[in-house]
Amino acid sequence: MTESTTDKTGAPTARDDREARLPDTMSGWRLTARAFMENRLAVTGLGIIVFFVLFCFAGPHLYTTDQVTVDPVSSLLAPGGAHPLGTDPQGFDVLGRIMRGGQASLQIGLFAALIATGIGTLYGTVAGLAGGVVDGFMMRVVDTLLSIPFLFIVLIVATRFSSTVLSLSLILGAFSWLAPARLVRAEVLSLRSRGFVAAATVMGATKARIIARHLIPNALGVVIVNITFQVADAIIAVALLGFLGFGLNYPDVEWGTQLSQGVSYLLGGSWWLIYPVGGCLVLVVMAFNFVGDALRDSIDVRLRRR
Amino acid sequence: MVQYVLRRLGTSVVVILGVSLITFLLLHGMSGSPGRAILGVQASAEAVAAFDREHGYDRSLVIQYFDYLGGLLHGDLGHSYKLNQSVNALLAENAGRTAMLSAVALILAICAAVPLGVFQAVKRNSIGDNVLTALTFVAYSMPVFLLAMLLIQVFAMGLGVLPAQAAQSSSDFVIFTEPRAMLLPVLTLSGITVAMYSRYQRSAALDQLAQDYIRVARAKGLSMRMVLTRHLLRNACIPLVTLIGMSIPLLLTGNLVVESVFNYPGLGLLFFNSLNNQDYPVLLGYTLVAATLTVLGNLVADVLVAATDPRTRRA
Amino acid sequence: MKPDAHPTADDGPVLTIEGLSTGIRLRKADVAAVSGVDLHLRRGETLGLVGESGCGKSMTGLSVMGLLPPGGGITAGSIKLAGRELVGLPDKHYQRIRGNEIAMIFQDPMTSLNPTKTIGEQVAEPVRLHRGASPKQARDRALDMLALVGIARPAERLGQYPHELSGGLRQRVMIAMALSCEPKVLIADEPTTALDVTVQAQVLRLLHDLKDRLGMAMLLITHDMGVIAQWADRVSVMYAGGIVESARTGELFTGMRHPYAQALLACTPRLTQRRDRTLFSIPGSPPDLAHPPAGCRFAARCAHATDRCRSEAPPLTEDRPGHTLACWNPVDGPLGPVAAEAQTAPETPAEPAEPVLAIDDLAKEYATGRSLLRGAKRSVKAVSGVSFSVEPGRTFGLVGESGCGKSTLARMIVALEKPSSGGVTALGGELGELRGRGLRRHRRNLQMMFQDPFDALDPRMRIGAILREPFAAQGIGTAAEQLAAVRDLLDEVGLPHTVLERYPHEFSGGQRQRIALARALALNPRVIVADEPVSALDVSIRSQVLNLMRRLQAKHGLTYVVISHDLTVVRYLADTVGVMYLGKLVEIGSPDDIYLRAAHPYTAGLIAAIPEPDPDAEPPGDRDGMDTEMPSPFDPPSGCRFRTRCPRAQARCAEEEPVLRDFDPGHSAACHFPLREPQPAAAQVG
C-alpha cells in the first residue's frame, strides 16, 4: 500500500503526540453501545422488546384471567367491559391469551435462536479454523441442508413430535444454524488473515491463545447481531407452524395458533381475534430486526473509525 | 468459463446426492415400516414383516438407499400409500399451477424491487426512502399468512372487490384465465419477496454508489439518471441474481402458505394436506424436488453472474 | 530540463478560485475541510497543490468539479471558469462543463473504471455526451485517444474490460477519458500515488506532454514534494484546509517563507540524505478540522510560533510579486542540513561477525486452482531462490515494486509461511526444523513490524493488554513485572504511560506504529523484520518513526530487515540493499553500490524514476526508462525475468537465466549485459 492520501472527510483523527490531552477512553463495546443508543429506531426497538417481555411475563400477574377453563357462555364477545380485547370462541379473554401466547412465542424464539447460533458458531469456527478438505466437506454439508426449504423439513419433523415449547425450540434451532455457521466461518477466515493475528503468531502465541484472545472476542459482534435476527426469524417460523396446525396444544398457545383460530372467524367479523395478536407479532419481530440492524451498523461504526 | 460451469455442476450433483440421502433417512425415520403403513394398524406384526420381506424393506439401509437412488435416477419418487398413487403423478398434476403462481409472483417482485431499491439508495434518508424502508420492514417482519389475511380483510371483506379464495380451476393457466381470482395470492407472495429483494437491492445499490467509478462517471458530465441507467444498474443487479437463486426455498415456503390460505390447488396445498395425512412419501418427494430446484436455481444464478461479469467470464 | 510552459501575459486565468470554503456535515460535527482558498490557473500552466492527507486538497478539487460527497457543500467563495461563476450553478448546466471543459483524474485507477463496461465504451462516453458524436465517430475518437496516451495496440484494447489491464494502463485509460473532449482545465488528484514508482514517472511525463500539446491548465494535487518539484510551474502549499504559501516552483523550493513549507520539504526523504543524521520531523500531527484551533493552524507544531500566532490567524497576503504567504513570523529559505542533529551511525564492526540471520535459496510457490480438463496445476512463483545474510546490528534493506514477492519473503523469514524450498537460519536455528514449543520459544528472537498500523493491533484490546501479550504468550514474568516492562517499552517509543488504558482506535497511524514497534521490542528480539513500516504514514510522521527505529537499533544492537517500495527509506536505514524483481534477487550491495554504481538495468531504472524534491534536477523519464510494467508472476518470462522491460535485452537473455556475479566486494548483480563490467575473477553462483 502506498501512502493513503484520500481526504474523504477532511477530518484527521490524529491527536497530538506529545500532549496527553486525549478524551475519555472508550472501549469498542462502549463505542458500539453509544452508536447504538444514538440510533432512534434501535432504541425504539429495544423499548418494544422490553415492553413485550414485561407485558407477557409480568402482565399476567397484574391482569389475571382464566386461560384454562373453556367458557362457552362468554364465547366471541366483542371488546369492552370485562374483556378489553374481547373473548375468543372458547371464551378465553383475548388480552390474557395474547400475554400467554406471547410467553411461548418469545421463549421459543429466544431458545431456538440460541440453539441455532450456538451450533452455527461452533460449526463455523471449526470449519474456518480447520480449512482445507475438512472445511470443504463441512461447507458442502451446509450447502446440502441449505438447499432444502427450511419450513418443509421443520414441518415434516414436527408431524412426529407433540409440540411443546422445548420440542419446537429444538426443532427450529436444529434446522436454522446454517446461516450463522456460514457467517461465523467467513468471519473467522477474514480474522485469520488480519495483522494482529499474524503479530500474535510471531510473538509465539499458541493456537488456543489466538482463538481465545483474538478470534472469539472479535467474532462476537457478528454472533450477537446474528442472534437478534435469528430470534425474529424463529418467531415468524413458530407462528407459521402454529398457523399450519403444528403449534402448541391446548391449554398452551402461541401467537400463530391464535391467529389460525382467528382466521375461521374473520368472515364472521370477529376482527379482535386477528388484529391485536397480529400487531403484537409484527411489532416484536420488527423490534428484533431494528435492534439487529442497528447493532450491525454500530459495530461497523467502531470498525470504520479504526 | 466452461471449467467453472463443470465444477459448479459437479458440486451441484454432490449436493443433490446429499439431499437424497437426507430424504431417504427421513423417510425411514419418520414413516417406519412401509408394511405397517400399507396394511394399517390392525395388521398383525407377522403380516407386516412378511410384507416388508417380500418387498425388500428388511434389507440393510445401504442397499435400500441404493434402491431408492436407483428409483430416483429413473425419475421414480416413490408411492403414496395413503392416496394409492405414484408421487410422480401427484406432483405432476399440481406442478403447473404452482409454477405459474410462483413465476408470476417472482417476476412481479423483481420488477418492483429493482427500481424501488435503486430509488431508495439514490434518495437515501429522504422521506420517500424512510417511508419505503418502514414499509419493507413491516412486510419483512410479517408472516406470509398475516399479509394474506390483511389483504383478504381489505379487498375481499372490506371492499368486496376481490374473491377471498383462489380460482379452483384445474387449468395450469388459471392465473391468466381468472386473473381477478388470482390477484390476492400473487400479491401476497410477491409482497413478501419484494420486501426482501428491495432491501437487498437498496444496499447493493448503495455499495455501488460509493464506488469510485460512479464519481468518475459524474466527472465525465453524465447526469445522475444516466449514471444510474448506464453504469449503476447492471452492477447493482449482479448480487441480486445470486440472491434470487438463493431465495427459492423462501419462495416455495411462501407458496406453501399462500396455497393453504387461499385454497389454491397446487403443490403447496398438496404438501399441506399430506402433512395432515402424514403421507411421508409425498412430503419427502416434494422436498427432494424443491431442494433440486433450489440447487438448480443457485447453479443458474451463479452461471448467469459469471457470464455477465467480465471479471469471471474468462477465468 | 522541464519544457517551458507558455503562459502569455495577456492570457487571463482560465480558472480562478477566491475565498473558497467547503464544509462537510458529518453526523457529529461540521468539518471545515477547505477554508478561504485562493488559486488561479493559466492556460498551459501546471499548478501543484501539495499537502498531507486530510489537508483539504482533494476537497478543493472536488469543489471545482461540483462533486462533493454527501453532506459536503461550498459555504463561501467563488470558482470562475473563464469568467463564468460555477458556485451555485444548477446541475443541468454543470453537467455540460464536467468532462467537457473541466476534467478530473482520480487517485486509484483500479476502482475508477466500471468493471462491466469495455474500455472503448467508457472512453467514448464523454464524446458521445458532449460532442453528440455518433457511435462510430466516438469509437474513432476513443481509438485516437488511446493511441495519444501511449497505449500500444489501441484497437485491441477497445474491446477489453478494465480487469484485463494493469494499473498503469488503467490510469492511461483514465487520462484518455478525461482528455477526450480537450478540456480547458484538468484536475489530477494524486494521479500516481497508487502506482509503482517506475510507472509514476511515465504517467506524469505523459500528463505533462499532453497538457502542453492540448494547451490545458492542470491542477496537480499531490502529497509528494518530489512530484511537485519536477512537474509543477507554481506551487500552493496547503495545511489544515487553507493555503499557507504560493509561489513559482523554483522560488518556493529555494526561498520559501512559511515554516510549514520549510518543514515539509525538510522531511521529504531524499536519496542524498546523510545516513549519519537524524531525519527532520515535524512534532505532533495536524489539527482536528471539526474543531480548528484559533489563530494559525500550524502554530501548535511550529518552531517559530508566538502568542500572536496562537490567537490571531494570519491572512494570505502577497509577500512579493507572485509569492503569497500566510504567516506572522516567516522564515527565509529551506533548512540547511546542519539544522538536524547529528546521530551516531552504527559503527561498522572491524571484523565481519557471524551472521545472525541467513536466508538460503528460499522459494515460495502458491498453487492457484487446478484445471479440470488438463489437470495441470498453475502456480505463482512468488519468491524464487533468494539468498542473503545479515550480520548482527546491521540493517538489510529489500526494495522492489508491488507484487515482486518481498512481503512473502518477509513472512517466510518470521515463519508465518512455510517456504516451498530453501531455509531460514536465525541465530543458528533452522526455522524449518523447529516445531511447536521449540518454534514458539525461538520466535522471541525474531519479531515483525507490519505495514498497516490499523490492522496490526487488535481493536478489542487495550494498549496495556496488547503490549503485555508477548510476555503472556511466552509465559514471561508476573503481572507486575510485565507491567513494569510495558512501561519501559512506552518510554522507549516516546508514548506517555496514560495510553495503557486506551484502545487502538484512539490513536493516529504514527502512534500506532510506535505501539507496534514497542510490541515488537518486548521480547528483546535480535532481529526485527519491518514490512513497509512507514508507507501508510504521512511524510511528517514518517520521519518520526524512522528516527525512532534508528535510535532503538543503536541502543539495543538490533538487526533489521526493512522491506519497502520506497528507495529513500531503504537508503536511509540499510547497510546492505537487495533489489527484488518478480521473486528474484537481481542485485545486492552496499547502499553506495546500489544507488551510485548500480550494475543491473532494473536497479538503475528504479532509481532514475524517483522524483527528487529539487526543481533543478532532471525530471525522471527522460533517461532510458522502463516503458512497461512488471509482467504477471503466473508465467514469468523465460531466462532473465526482467528482459521484457529491459532496454539492453538480447536473445541470450531469453534463453539463459543470469546468475549473480560480483562487481565490487559485497556487490553482485544478475545480468548478462550489466551497466558495468563485473570483476573478472568471480562468476560465482550467489
mmCIF file of C-alpha atoms in Angstrom, chain B residues 97 100-109 147 151 166 175-176 178-194 251 258 262 264:
data_model
loop_
_atom_site.group_PDB
_atom_site.id
_atom_site.type_symbol
_atom_site.label_atom_id
_atom_site.label_comp_id
_atom_site.label_asym_id
_atom_site.label_seq_id
_atom_site.Cartn_x
_atom_site.Cartn_y
_atom_site.Cartn_z
ATOM 1 C CA ARG B 97 -50.316 -24.288 -11.285
ATOM 2 C CA MET B 100 -47.318 -20.346 -12.720
ATOM 3 C CA LEU B 101 -48.194 -18.740 -9.409
ATOM 4 C CA SER B 102 -44.581 -18.655 -8.239
ATOM 5 C CA ALA B 103 -43.172 -17.450 -11.533
ATOM 6 C CA VAL B 104 -45.665 -14.607 -11.902
ATOM 7 C CA ALA B 105 -45.125 -13.547 -8.303
ATOM 8 C CA LEU B 106 -41.357 -13.723 -8.692
ATOM 9 C CA ILE B 107 -41.294 -11.685 -11.886
ATOM 10 C CA LEU B 108 -43.598 -9.119 -10.352
ATOM 11 C CA ALA B 109 -41.389 -8.939 -7.256
ATOM 12 C CA LEU B 147 -50.256 -10.467 4.971
ATOM 13 C CA LEU B 151 -55.328 -8.466 2.051
ATOM 14 C CA ALA B 166 -58.164 -18.547 -5.304
ATOM 15 C CA ILE B 175 -53.765 -17.239 -13.472
ATOM 16 C CA PHE B 176 -54.397 -15.758 -16.911
ATOM 17 C CA GLU B 178 -59.153 -15.836 -13.993
ATOM 18 C CA PRO B 179 -56.751 -13.062 -13.068
ATOM 19 C CA ARG B 180 -59.154 -11.419 -10.629
ATOM 20 C CA ALA B 181 -59.345 -14.524 -8.522
ATOM 21 C CA MET B 182 -55.581 -14.892 -8.524
ATOM 22 C CA LEU B 183 -54.684 -11.320 -7.701
ATOM 23 C CA LEU B 184 -54.589 -11.725 -3.931
ATOM 24 C CA PRO B 185 -52.446 -14.883 -3.869
ATOM 25 C CA VAL B 186 -49.992 -13.327 -6.311
ATOM 26 C CA LEU B 187 -49.864 -10.055 -4.385
ATOM 27 C CA THR B 188 -49.267 -11.870 -1.115
ATOM 28 C CA LEU B 189 -46.490 -13.984 -2.477
ATOM 29 C CA SER B 190 -44.727 -11.153 -4.256
ATOM 30 C CA GLY B 191 -45.290 -8.734 -1.360
ATOM 31 C CA ILE B 192 -43.134 -10.803 0.937
ATOM 32 C CA THR B 193 -40.465 -11.286 -1.729
ATOM 33 C CA VAL B 194 -40.421 -7.620 -2.706
ATOM 34 C CA LEU B 251 -40.438 -18.628 -2.372
ATOM 35 C CA VAL B 258 -50.339 -18.933 0.251
ATOM 36 C CA PHE B 262 -56.240 -19.273 -0.466
ATOM 37 C CA TYR B 264 -55.262 -22.945 -4.403
#
